[in-house]
XYZ file of C-alpha atoms in Angstrom:
767
model
C 6.558 1.298 -33.908
C 6.693 4.466 -31.829
C 5.656 6.684 -34.715
C 2.642 4.494 -35.325
C 1.718 4.895 -31.671
C 1.703 8.669 -31.731
C -1.928 9.230 -32.590
C -3.983 11.701 -30.621
C -6.722 10.301 -28.429
C -8.712 13.494 -27.971
C -12.049 12.464 -29.422
C -15.312 12.744 -27.533
C -16.183 9.752 -25.392
C -19.624 8.242 -25.405
C -21.982 9.506 -22.731
C -22.594 5.853 -21.861
C -18.895 5.205 -21.317
C -17.765 4.376 -17.789
C -15.716 7.559 -17.540
C -18.644 9.859 -18.121
C -19.681 11.679 -14.981
C -23.200 11.370 -13.667
C -24.707 14.586 -15.041
C -27.683 14.345 -12.714
C -25.339 14.891 -9.780
C -23.225 17.665 -11.271
C -25.481 20.610 -11.929
C -23.858 22.923 -14.424
C -21.114 20.519 -15.422
C -22.697 20.125 -18.854
C -22.188 23.823 -19.505
C -18.487 23.463 -18.653
C -17.923 20.186 -20.483
C -15.926 21.612 -23.359
C -13.554 19.659 -25.549
C -10.974 19.902 -22.762
C -13.125 18.096 -20.232
C -14.101 15.316 -22.596
C -10.482 14.995 -23.679
C -9.552 14.466 -20.031
C -12.052 11.624 -19.797
C -10.666 10.242 -23.054
C -7.200 10.104 -21.486
C -8.591 8.255 -18.468
C -10.173 5.760 -20.842
C -6.774 5.232 -22.486
C -5.328 4.456 -19.062
C -7.789 1.551 -18.903
C -5.995 0.036 -21.899
C -2.818 -0.484 -19.836
C -4.382 -1.289 -16.470
C -4.088 -5.063 -16.586
C -0.539 -4.885 -17.895
C 0.399 -2.900 -14.776
C -0.460 -5.983 -12.716
C 0.785 -8.650 -15.113
C 4.170 -7.082 -15.907
C 4.710 -6.025 -12.301
C 3.952 -9.424 -10.777
C 5.241 -11.847 -13.419
C 8.676 -10.245 -13.089
C 8.613 -10.651 -9.322
C 9.036 -13.423 -6.799
C 5.487 -13.621 -5.404
C 3.923 -15.153 -8.554
C 4.847 -18.315 -10.464
C 3.531 -19.906 -13.616
C 1.437 -23.055 -13.531
C 3.729 -25.286 -15.591
C 1.020 -27.305 -17.326
C -1.177 -24.416 -18.435
C 0.922 -21.265 -18.801
C 0.753 -19.651 -22.255
C 3.761 -18.731 -24.364
C 3.227 -14.988 -23.811
C 3.075 -15.303 -20.016
C 5.945 -17.797 -19.933
C 8.113 -15.373 -21.896
C 7.447 -12.604 -19.375
C 7.971 -14.894 -16.372
C 11.352 -15.859 -17.810
C 12.310 -12.325 -18.894
C 12.602 -13.365 -22.531
C 14.997 -16.201 -21.761
C 12.464 -18.539 -23.344
C 9.870 -17.051 -25.673
C 9.323 -13.902 -27.678
C 9.234 -10.628 -25.738
C 9.726 -8.228 -28.620
C 7.333 -5.330 -28.413
C 4.114 -5.868 -30.312
C 4.566 -9.619 -30.697
C 3.451 -10.320 -27.132
C -0.114 -9.337 -26.208
C 1.091 -7.763 -22.961
C 4.000 -5.833 -24.455
C 2.587 -2.920 -26.433
C 4.434 0.307 -25.767
C 2.169 2.003 -28.291
C -0.653 2.112 -25.740
C 1.527 3.985 -23.243
C 2.749 6.415 -25.890
C -0.832 7.053 -26.938
C -1.492 8.223 -23.369
C 1.663 10.342 -23.354
C 1.008 12.020 -26.694
C -2.604 12.689 -25.727
C -1.386 14.252 -22.485
C 1.143 16.377 -24.352
C -1.564 17.696 -26.664
C -3.895 18.361 -23.740
C -1.199 20.259 -21.842
C -0.507 22.410 -24.874
C -4.167 23.177 -25.567
C -5.748 23.461 -22.103
C -6.486 26.990 -20.892
C -5.519 26.853 -17.204
C -6.188 30.583 -16.798
C -9.932 30.211 -17.387
C -11.914 31.012 -14.235
C -15.393 30.076 -13.085
C -17.983 32.535 -11.795
C -16.526 31.985 -8.313
C -13.128 33.157 -9.535
C -11.758 29.642 -9.281
C -9.737 27.885 -11.994
C -12.014 26.030 -14.365
C -9.784 23.242 -15.703
C -6.679 23.318 -13.512
C -7.778 20.196 -11.624
C -7.997 18.154 -14.805
C -4.806 19.742 -16.155
C -2.833 18.737 -13.047
C -4.124 15.174 -13.366
C -3.124 14.944 -17.028
C 0.379 16.144 -16.139
C 0.585 13.488 -13.406
C -0.809 10.670 -15.554
C 1.851 11.466 -18.157
C 4.600 11.066 -15.541
C 3.063 7.798 -14.312
C 2.892 6.456 -17.880
C 6.559 7.292 -18.442
C 7.420 5.497 -15.196
C 5.638 2.344 -16.402
C 7.591 2.484 -19.666
C 10.872 2.846 -17.768
C 9.974 -0.086 -15.519
C 9.203 -2.231 -18.562
C 11.846 -1.181 -21.091
C 14.583 0.475 -19.020
C 15.478 3.426 -21.233
C 12.732 4.863 -23.407
C 12.212 7.658 -25.960
C 11.074 10.870 -24.328
C 9.211 13.879 -25.659
C 7.074 16.622 -24.163
C 5.859 18.283 -27.355
C 2.720 16.767 -28.919
C 3.410 15.085 -32.220
C 0.534 16.301 -34.350
C 2.013 16.186 -37.811
C 4.470 14.338 -39.999
C 6.965 17.165 -39.477
C 6.707 16.754 -35.695
C 7.376 13.049 -36.015
C 10.381 13.583 -38.267
C 11.811 16.089 -35.803
C 11.415 13.573 -33.005
C 13.004 10.819 -35.093
C 16.062 12.938 -35.917
C 16.776 14.096 -32.371
C 15.386 11.518 -29.925
C 15.816 12.012 -26.196
C 15.573 9.233 -23.619
C 14.851 8.810 -19.920
C 15.531 6.013 -17.461
C 15.090 5.311 -13.750
C 17.769 7.810 -12.786
C 16.833 10.711 -15.047
C 13.013 10.591 -15.041
C 12.645 12.220 -11.607
C 14.610 15.283 -12.748
C 13.093 15.497 -16.224
C 10.733 18.192 -17.397
C 7.835 15.770 -16.981
C 8.475 15.428 -13.244
C 9.169 19.130 -12.828
C 5.793 19.912 -14.380
C 4.108 17.621 -11.820
C 5.829 19.499 -9.004
C 4.463 22.768 -10.401
C 0.836 21.575 -10.260
C 0.836 19.812 -6.896
C -2.487 19.609 -5.099
C -3.497 22.810 -3.253
C -6.879 22.346 -1.509
C -9.183 25.342 -0.989
C -8.344 25.611 2.716
C -4.645 26.055 1.982
C -4.973 28.450 -0.943
C -4.275 32.126 -0.258
C -6.172 33.086 -3.403
C -9.050 31.170 -5.068
C -7.079 31.235 -8.289
C -4.326 29.174 -6.612
C -6.584 26.194 -5.884
C -5.538 22.922 -7.507
C -8.197 20.485 -6.398
C -8.614 16.841 -7.287
C -11.295 16.272 -9.939
C -14.517 14.991 -8.414
C -17.542 14.051 -10.515
C -19.181 11.832 -7.910
C -19.650 8.296 -9.238
C -18.675 7.150 -12.706
C -21.732 5.402 -14.023
C -25.291 5.916 -12.857
C -25.980 6.987 -9.307
C -29.425 5.394 -9.557
C -28.413 1.999 -10.957
C -25.985 -0.111 -8.929
C -25.316 -2.297 -11.971
C -23.730 0.681 -13.706
C -21.834 2.255 -10.785
C -18.168 1.494 -11.336
C -16.168 3.590 -8.871
C -16.148 6.986 -7.302
C -14.344 9.504 -9.486
C -12.059 10.440 -6.575
C -10.636 6.896 -6.760
C -9.424 7.540 -10.308
C -7.071 10.310 -9.179
C -3.267 10.020 -9.270
C -1.928 12.119 -6.331
C 0.969 14.268 -7.479
C 2.977 13.806 -4.277
C 2.750 10.014 -4.432
C 3.871 9.852 -8.069
C 6.757 12.215 -7.316
C 7.677 10.140 -4.265
C 7.831 7.036 -6.450
C 10.006 8.790 -9.041
C 12.552 9.872 -6.420
C 12.480 6.498 -4.663
C 13.235 4.891 -8.028
C 16.008 7.419 -8.734
C 17.862 6.859 -5.443
C 20.766 4.416 -5.512
C 21.660 3.456 -1.960
C 24.625 4.961 -0.152
C 25.241 8.489 -1.353
C 21.630 9.097 -2.378
C 20.383 10.456 0.934
C 19.111 13.623 -0.767
C 16.919 11.593 -3.137
C 15.529 9.493 -0.292
C 14.789 12.616 1.726
C 13.010 14.144 -1.256
C 10.942 10.976 -1.715
C 10.125 10.960 2.007
C 8.997 14.582 1.835
C 6.619 13.887 -1.046
C 5.123 10.828 0.651
C 4.756 12.815 3.857
C 2.995 15.621 1.967
C 0.375 13.182 0.759
C -0.036 11.374 4.075
C -0.581 14.735 5.748
C -3.492 15.583 3.442
C -7.215 15.035 3.273
C -6.679 11.744 1.392
C -3.811 10.571 3.590
C -3.685 9.929 7.313
C -2.858 6.828 9.371
C -3.671 3.285 8.363
C -7.260 2.316 8.890
C -7.533 -0.083 11.810
C -10.502 -1.960 10.380
C -8.336 -4.171 8.147
C -6.677 -7.024 10.037
C -6.626 -10.775 10.611
C -7.141 -12.530 13.942
C -6.257 -15.738 15.737
C -8.963 -18.047 17.049
C -9.025 -21.328 18.929
C -11.301 -24.163 17.825
C -13.424 -25.693 20.573
C -13.080 -29.282 19.345
C -9.428 -29.482 18.394
C -8.058 -26.961 20.898
C -5.826 -25.763 18.075
C -5.237 -22.140 17.189
C -5.544 -20.997 13.607
C -5.743 -17.761 11.673
C -9.149 -16.415 10.843
C -10.104 -14.424 7.778
C -10.800 -10.859 8.788
C -11.894 -7.783 6.885
C -8.558 -7.007 5.243
C -9.538 -8.275 1.784
C -12.803 -6.314 1.773
C -10.983 -3.074 0.987
C -10.588 -4.098 -2.662
C -14.305 -3.976 -3.354
C -14.847 -0.442 -2.100
C -16.288 2.149 -4.487
C -16.501 4.865 -1.833
C -15.070 8.341 -2.102
C -11.384 8.477 -1.303
C -10.698 10.193 2.014
C -8.805 9.702 5.256
C -11.049 6.874 6.427
C -10.607 4.733 3.305
C -7.679 2.549 2.345
C -8.002 2.821 -1.427
C -6.368 5.880 -3.014
C -6.141 5.183 -6.763
C -7.704 2.507 -8.953
C -8.104 1.950 -12.659
C -11.644 0.575 -12.713
C -13.297 -1.930 -14.976
C -16.906 -1.675 -16.085
C -19.576 -3.986 -14.713
C -20.659 -5.003 -18.170
C -19.322 -4.407 -21.648
C -22.469 -2.671 -22.827
C -21.193 0.474 -21.129
C -17.423 0.332 -21.553
C -14.190 -1.554 -20.992
C -14.314 -4.779 -18.979
C -11.043 -6.285 -17.770
C -10.642 -9.999 -18.476
C -6.946 -10.899 -18.464
C -6.311 -10.622 -14.716
C -9.322 -12.770 -13.870
C -8.466 -15.434 -16.413
C -4.750 -15.647 -15.642
C -5.431 -16.200 -11.948
C -8.167 -18.731 -12.692
C -11.537 -17.022 -12.991
C -13.511 -17.217 -16.227
C -16.078 -14.505 -16.884
C -19.676 -15.062 -17.841
C -21.706 -12.076 -18.997
C -25.408 -12.135 -18.281
C -27.627 -9.440 -19.773
C -31.125 -8.764 -18.527
C -34.082 -8.284 -20.834
C -35.245 -5.060 -19.209
C -35.558 -1.848 -21.186
C -32.177 -0.449 -20.157
C -30.202 -3.600 -20.925
C -28.446 -3.928 -17.589
C -26.171 -6.859 -16.970
C -23.556 -8.332 -14.714
C -20.420 -10.433 -14.885
C -20.055 -13.650 -12.907
C -16.787 -15.474 -12.309
C -16.265 -19.210 -12.254
C -13.106 -20.913 -11.102
C -10.935 -22.468 -13.797
C -8.577 -25.093 -12.407
C -6.371 -24.798 -15.484
C -5.250 -21.287 -14.637
C -1.868 -19.849 -15.576
C -0.623 -17.914 -12.537
C -0.275 -19.113 -8.949
C 1.029 -17.743 -5.705
C 4.691 -18.753 -5.686
C 6.262 -21.034 -3.120
C 8.434 -18.078 -2.118
C 5.251 -16.162 -1.249
C 3.874 -19.082 0.767
C 7.174 -19.621 2.573
C 7.432 -15.918 3.413
C 3.973 -15.975 4.960
C 4.563 -19.185 6.889
C 7.811 -17.793 8.298
C 5.905 -15.092 10.206
C 5.025 -15.366 13.890
C 1.620 -14.353 15.168
C 1.824 -12.588 18.526
C -0.788 -11.750 21.149
C -0.812 -10.954 24.845
C -2.528 -13.326 27.266
C -2.753 -13.899 31.012
C -2.734 -11.614 34.004
C 0.959 -10.967 33.451
C 0.280 -9.752 29.944
C 2.484 -12.518 28.643
C 3.238 -12.301 24.942
C 2.316 -15.583 23.286
C 4.182 -16.244 20.037
C 2.620 -18.688 17.582
C 5.610 -19.910 15.621
C 4.881 -21.311 12.199
C 1.309 -20.068 12.314
C 2.016 -17.626 9.522
C 0.543 -14.355 8.393
C -3.242 -13.934 8.343
C -3.060 -12.058 5.046
C -2.099 -15.273 3.275
C -5.491 -16.733 4.191
C -7.148 -13.605 2.853
C -5.202 -13.524 -0.433
C -5.395 -17.162 -1.473
C -7.779 -20.072 -1.108
C -7.492 -23.827 -1.635
C -10.329 -25.083 -3.860
C -11.293 -28.564 -4.992
C -12.562 -29.476 -8.447
C -15.432 -31.684 -7.345
C -16.723 -31.952 -10.905
C -13.781 -34.174 -11.845
C -13.994 -36.272 -8.706
C -10.589 -35.046 -7.554
C -9.857 -34.671 -3.865
C -6.758 -32.557 -4.432
C -7.021 -28.906 -3.414
C -5.724 -26.321 -5.872
C -4.506 -22.962 -4.620
C -6.138 -19.872 -6.169
C -5.093 -16.250 -5.789
C -8.344 -14.647 -4.641
C -7.074 -11.268 -3.501
C -8.616 -9.366 -6.387
C -11.571 -11.785 -6.574
C -12.910 -12.261 -3.033
C -14.886 -15.489 -3.011
C -18.387 -15.677 -1.595
C -18.461 -19.421 -1.057
C -16.817 -22.203 0.935
C -14.502 -24.399 -1.113
C -16.268 -24.376 -4.479
C -14.871 -22.375 -7.375
C -18.062 -20.708 -8.482
C -20.133 -17.601 -7.853
C -17.142 -15.373 -7.223
C -17.750 -11.661 -7.048
C -16.556 -9.496 -9.912
C -14.534 -6.569 -8.568
C -14.504 -3.415 -10.670
C -12.164 -1.373 -8.461
C -9.096 -3.285 -9.530
C -6.256 -2.948 -10.184
C -5.416 -0.832 -7.166
C -2.532 1.452 -8.115
C -2.109 3.206 -4.770
C -3.462 2.546 -1.292
C -2.550 3.667 2.194
C -0.434 0.662 3.160
C 1.697 0.702 -0.005
C 2.317 4.440 0.390
C 3.264 4.058 4.063
C 5.638 1.210 3.173
C 7.270 3.232 0.399
C 7.552 6.071 2.894
C 9.332 3.594 5.187
C 11.756 2.750 2.374
C 12.469 6.439 1.877
C 12.966 7.039 5.613
C 15.347 4.106 5.845
C 17.401 5.372 2.910
C 17.409 8.870 4.414
C 19.050 7.536 7.583
C 16.026 6.815 9.790
C 15.757 3.000 10.063
C 14.109 3.229 13.504
C 11.296 5.405 12.205
C 10.940 3.078 9.217
C 10.547 0.118 11.582
C 7.962 2.064 13.571
C 5.725 2.117 10.489
C 5.819 -1.673 10.449
C 5.358 -2.327 14.155
C 3.009 0.283 15.645
C 2.515 3.071 13.188
C 4.417 6.280 13.470
C 1.817 8.874 14.393
C 0.407 9.666 17.818
C -2.393 7.461 19.125
C -4.575 8.777 21.927
C -4.968 5.259 23.236
C -1.298 5.173 24.240
C -0.642 8.516 25.834
C -2.265 10.594 28.627
C -4.269 13.616 27.556
C -2.991 15.818 30.367
C -1.474 15.445 33.813
C -4.775 15.501 35.722
C -6.896 13.242 33.539
C -5.114 10.173 32.237
C -6.687 7.642 29.918
C -5.843 4.793 32.228
C -5.494 1.453 30.536
C -6.139 -1.853 32.273
C -5.852 -5.288 30.713
C -8.082 -8.313 31.235
C -7.225 -11.573 29.503
C -8.292 -15.185 29.593
C -5.332 -17.546 29.416
C -6.463 -20.969 28.132
C -3.221 -22.524 29.410
C -3.964 -21.426 32.989
C -6.282 -23.908 34.699
C -7.126 -21.393 37.408
C -8.182 -18.683 34.992
C -11.911 -17.999 34.822
C -13.405 -18.668 31.399
C -15.586 -15.694 30.392
C -16.960 -17.895 27.538
C -15.602 -16.607 25.341
C -13.124 -13.947 26.284
C -11.259 -11.643 23.990
C -8.008 -9.970 24.819
C -9.092 -6.410 25.390
C -8.282 -2.931 26.537
C -10.443 -1.389 29.234
C -10.411 2.380 29.387
C -11.185 3.792 32.821
C -12.766 7.160 33.457
C -11.229 8.626 36.634
C -14.468 10.483 37.381
C -16.599 7.322 37.486
C -14.172 4.566 38.500
C -14.792 2.355 41.510
C -12.296 1.080 44.054
C -12.443 -2.384 42.490
C -11.254 -1.168 39.100
C -9.280 1.864 40.132
C -5.959 1.847 38.290
C -2.598 2.958 39.548
C -2.446 6.701 40.131
C 0.768 8.334 39.004
C 1.903 11.430 40.830
C 4.303 12.640 38.154
C 5.249 12.150 34.550
C 8.458 10.295 35.364
C 6.693 7.491 37.185
C 4.021 7.195 34.523
C 6.372 6.927 31.571
C 8.872 4.690 33.301
C 6.034 2.272 33.929
C 3.910 2.811 30.853
C 6.449 3.038 28.068
C 9.491 1.112 29.159
C 10.199 -0.198 32.683
C 13.490 1.132 33.876
C 13.776 3.692 31.119
C 16.604 6.076 31.854
C 15.540 9.694 32.352
C 18.016 11.918 30.553
C 16.759 15.470 30.998
C 13.819 17.278 32.542
C 12.753 20.794 31.593
C 9.591 22.813 31.944
C 8.594 22.042 28.380
C 10.099 18.645 27.636
C 10.884 15.194 28.940
C 13.538 13.127 27.197
C 14.266 9.459 27.777
C 16.799 7.225 26.190
C 15.457 6.478 22.693
C 12.208 8.392 23.426
C 11.384 12.089 23.284
C 8.118 13.637 24.475
C 7.146 17.292 24.407
C 4.776 18.892 26.910
C 2.984 22.079 25.868
C 3.200 24.311 28.992
C -0.092 26.212 28.549
C -2.426 23.222 28.541
C -0.022 20.614 29.851
C -1.349 18.289 27.145
C 1.169 15.741 25.959
C 2.064 15.641 22.284
C 4.216 12.969 20.719
C 5.976 12.602 17.397
C 6.672 8.910 17.881
C 4.837 6.086 19.606
C 7.635 3.593 19.982
C 10.650 3.184 22.237
C 13.286 2.078 19.752
C 14.235 5.347 18.070
C 17.924 6.020 18.584
C 19.125 9.267 20.077
C 20.808 10.076 16.753
C 17.561 9.647 14.811
C 15.587 11.553 17.420
C 17.897 14.546 17.166
C 18.017 14.413 13.362
C 14.219 14.240 13.174
C 13.919 17.677 14.762
C 15.096 19.283 11.525
C 13.356 16.837 9.166
C 10.065 18.314 7.983
C 8.945 14.874 6.806
C 8.994 13.648 10.425
C 6.734 16.350 11.822
C 3.725 14.347 12.966
C 2.027 17.162 14.852
C 0.442 18.540 11.711
C -3.262 18.594 10.977
C -3.858 15.235 9.323
C -1.278 13.217 11.246
C -2.138 13.988 14.853
C -3.910 10.700 15.369
C -7.222 12.355 16.188
C -9.354 10.204 13.890
C -11.283 7.626 15.915
C -13.991 5.071 15.620
C -12.095 2.295 13.804
C -12.116 -1.007 15.620
C -10.127 -4.205 15.386
C -9.890 -7.336 17.474
C -6.975 -7.887 19.791
C -5.668 -11.199 21.041
C -6.878 -14.778 21.167
C -10.475 -15.981 21.180
C -11.439 -19.097 23.117
C -13.776 -20.547 20.481
C -13.722 -20.422 16.710
C -17.386 -19.863 15.953
C -18.626 -16.364 15.155
C -22.177 -17.398 14.330
C -24.768 -15.157 15.896
C -22.229 -12.556 16.916
C -22.002 -8.980 15.752
C -19.105 -6.582 15.921
C -20.563 -5.082 19.087
C -20.219 -8.444 20.855
C -16.446 -8.424 20.497
C -14.161 -6.265 22.555
C -12.716 -3.407 20.536
C -9.912 -0.922 20.752
C -10.334 2.549 19.349
C -7.043 4.133 18.476
C -5.561 6.242 15.745
C -2.641 4.261 14.437
C -1.482 0.736 13.742
C 1.531 -0.875 12.154
C 1.379 -2.556 8.760
C 2.700 -5.829 10.191
C -0.165 -5.920 12.703
C -2.610 -6.448 9.862
C -1.544 -10.048 9.552
C 0.582 -10.921 12.557
C -1.168 -9.627 15.672
C -1.373 -6.341 17.488
C 1.712 -5.541 19.568
C 1.873 -3.187 22.517
C 4.704 -0.755 23.071
C 5.988 -3.054 25.768
C 8.476 -5.384 24.083
C 8.930 -8.075 26.733
C 8.909 -11.570 25.155
C 7.814 -10.246 21.756
C 9.671 -11.491 18.682
C 8.851 -8.598 16.343
C 11.172 -6.038 17.890
C 13.697 -3.734 16.302
C 16.776 -5.507 17.651
C 15.497 -9.032 17.002
C 14.334 -8.269 13.476
C 17.558 -6.490 12.522
C 19.525 -9.545 13.598
C 17.080 -11.924 11.933
C 17.378 -10.117 8.597
C 21.164 -9.917 8.885
C 21.371 -13.690 9.257
C 18.703 -14.452 6.668
C 19.827 -12.124 3.884
C 23.118 -10.475 4.796
C 25.218 -13.543 5.630
C 25.770 -12.628 9.295
C 26.566 -15.450 11.716
C 26.424 -13.543 15.021
C 23.995 -11.094 16.574
C 24.661 -7.406 17.070
C 23.977 -6.010 20.519
C 21.452 -3.239 21.062
C 24.302 -0.793 21.612
C 25.902 -1.813 18.315
C 22.628 -1.480 16.440
C 22.116 2.052 17.752
C 25.737 2.990 17.068
C 25.911 5.423 14.131
C 29.009 3.598 12.888
C 26.806 0.605 12.008
C 24.022 2.606 10.346
C 24.504 1.184 6.854
C 24.390 -2.397 8.102
C 21.182 -1.691 10.016
C 19.678 0.063 6.998
C 20.258 -2.986 4.807
C 18.556 -5.233 7.358
C 15.551 -2.899 7.540
C 15.447 -2.749 3.724
C 15.129 -6.542 3.712
C 12.388 -6.363 6.346
C 10.401 -3.732 4.420
C 10.697 -5.713 1.175
C 9.284 -8.755 2.977
C 6.438 -6.667 4.382
C 5.656 -5.327 0.912
C 5.339 -8.942 -0.217
C 3.039 -9.824 2.675
C 0.832 -6.767 2.261
C 0.812 -5.943 -1.467
C 1.526 -9.170 -3.374
C -0.435 -9.644 -6.640
C -1.282 -5.941 -6.917
C 1.256 -5.026 -9.602
C 4.024 -3.175 -7.768
C 6.423 -6.054 -7.018
C 8.933 -5.362 -9.797
C 9.036 -1.689 -8.791
C 9.770 -2.724 -5.201
C 12.483 -5.183 -6.233
C 14.102 -2.618 -8.507
C 14.137 0.022 -5.745
C 15.578 -2.570 -3.349
C 18.304 -3.532 -5.824
C 19.282 0.105 -6.298
C 19.325 0.634 -2.521
C 21.704 -2.294 -1.954
C 23.711 -1.012 -4.884
C 25.912 -2.332 -7.662
C 26.147 -5.936 -8.765
C 25.354 -7.113 -5.237
C 21.871 -5.605 -5.467
C 21.343 -7.073 -8.933
C 22.342 -10.564 -7.832
C 20.149 -10.450 -4.721
C 17.063 -9.649 -6.754
C 18.070 -12.189 -9.402
C 18.257 -14.875 -6.712
C 14.880 -13.920 -5.259
C 13.135 -14.145 -8.630
C 14.945 -17.311 -9.717
C 14.003 -18.971 -6.397
C 10.297 -18.184 -6.497
C 9.404 -21.862 -6.977
C 11.369 -22.881 -3.905
C 14.652 -23.932 -5.469
C 17.115 -21.875 -7.488
C 16.602 -21.904 -11.256
C 20.277 -21.570 -12.105
C 19.676 -20.723 -15.766
C 17.208 -17.942 -14.930
C 19.476 -16.674 -12.152
C 22.431 -16.375 -14.541
C 20.207 -14.601 -17.063
C 19.028 -12.067 -14.460
C 22.515 -11.390 -13.071
C 22.795 -9.056 -16.053
C 20.510 -6.146 -15.210
C 19.892 -5.338 -18.857
C 17.913 -8.597 -19.062
C 15.379 -7.261 -16.541
C 13.891 -5.129 -19.313
C 12.255 -5.959 -22.616
C 13.427 -4.765 -25.997
C 11.751 -1.676 -27.409
C 12.033 -1.598 -31.183
C 12.555 1.860 -32.621
């Protein structure tokens, strides 16, 4: 089977194919478009052949997706059950074709051998090094997908171009698996061609830029624009981070976790990285008639339809796009159909033959959101601050707003049924009320990498490296400095006042409606009525602002240190810089972070200086948004937010009455997943002797957050496998086996027993 797969895919692609750059926008690119350039586009087209399998194999072997018993096909059922029932031999199942991955790998090998990376342009810059570095990275990513699917796979770096090459490979096969791939020659080659932007290159010949051909498709015809070429880039640091995160195996693998953390940090501190964008969130609103609070759909799901250039302001990092119509290239169908959306192609009669694809809901779909996914969402509290006392209101059982933005209950009115059927709409945002028709067709899917998934994998790496407090910071507030939290200098504070309307307080004045909000006061224009408290020194300010009663440990000319918090003051300008915006980092972690380059958040792209992103804070009085624009709602401009805030409410640094705190969540996870029956005290949690126990609790918390944030996107099996390896041994295997076997709400004992043998997690690769 493998020998049949090893055919070179280096032919010219059609100029009408989706992966052909817009020549009108790239003056001179036609002169440079040699065989090497077109071969690069040919490799990208081959990646399209495996795109849908990334999602299907990653989610069907997880706990967030379940099969619809009445309609699931034999091929999907076999994958859902890991071959326990049904045929999962390679080639017999439409979604198990290793040949397509090996076609990518062999094409990459041939490209790497043939590409002239020494060729320079007239500006003395490398001509094809950008494409070369991408081919090297795509090869590593393809190997990782094979390892995730088959466990241990044949490995070769030399292109197989002849019968003799194939015989040589057959006689002396090498293999790689999750442990060895990160230290293989494939990964080492990726490290050698890591991204070096022009601003960081000492010599023009050292530049390794990301390929950028503007939009794939036609810049003048929206029906042909598929995605921006920068979205089709696989960042080297992210792929390397994934390889080392996959390699690490819990206790004793601190070096691997630190290496993974360093690679993720390198990307986040780059022109495509940066903090999470604050524009994606869900909010709570109160209905006028029922006086009941409920979660409102926000803008979080809109990120999946973006075809904009990848940069620090965008969430999407890497996609494998589909075409808008099959006249011009590959159109993905399987993901839509499995989750319940049938495609209808309509072609216009104009001279250029443009067309579009419409989606219509199919109530006999095969894949659903699992009960485990629903239960996880409903177990989340939504928290906001209300009242003059800034009281934290916790909505228990309200659930996570992202659930409302990932799924939708629809009714099949055509059959006269009144029963609502749940659809996964995350990759197919619906443009209607409760009717399963007229759905938008999204071409920028599947999403391989985006900011939130990278930050969460960074949190996993930090936790494994011995920094569970910093990992939790990524979930709760974000880990980089936010100007909205800290004073700029000692003479000009950004004072923050709070004004809330508390619907439970009869004496509170109804601003009709009122939004929980931050009011920023300018000391040069403030009036006596709104004048905030004036602090005469740093000690008073931080004791009040960050943590009432915080113990001051040391005071020097250039630093102020509090228990669990460390701030540095630059003497020349007296401006305050911070490497952490939370008050739950232990003294041990704080000291260790000083020598950890992957926790240096004072660097150029992670200073928190990017502004202008807005999100709503708190509870609204009424549920209607008709006639209102974004400018009518109170906003907060800041530079960082936690991943958990996207679906469960924005939390201040002040922890009073909040449920999503470090201590409370550690104890919650210990009881929920670790079998604990009593709580640990704060002192015990911060005690280095209990580090491993705290790390396991945070690992559980991060895995849950990955489910809340990234379900249905294709990375769930990767996350479960990394979690299993972090827990370690048979215990880790059995925990993941139980999660998967319980996805329908109760334990499938037969599937659980099958998955308690880790070798059954992978499919058989015939040789």
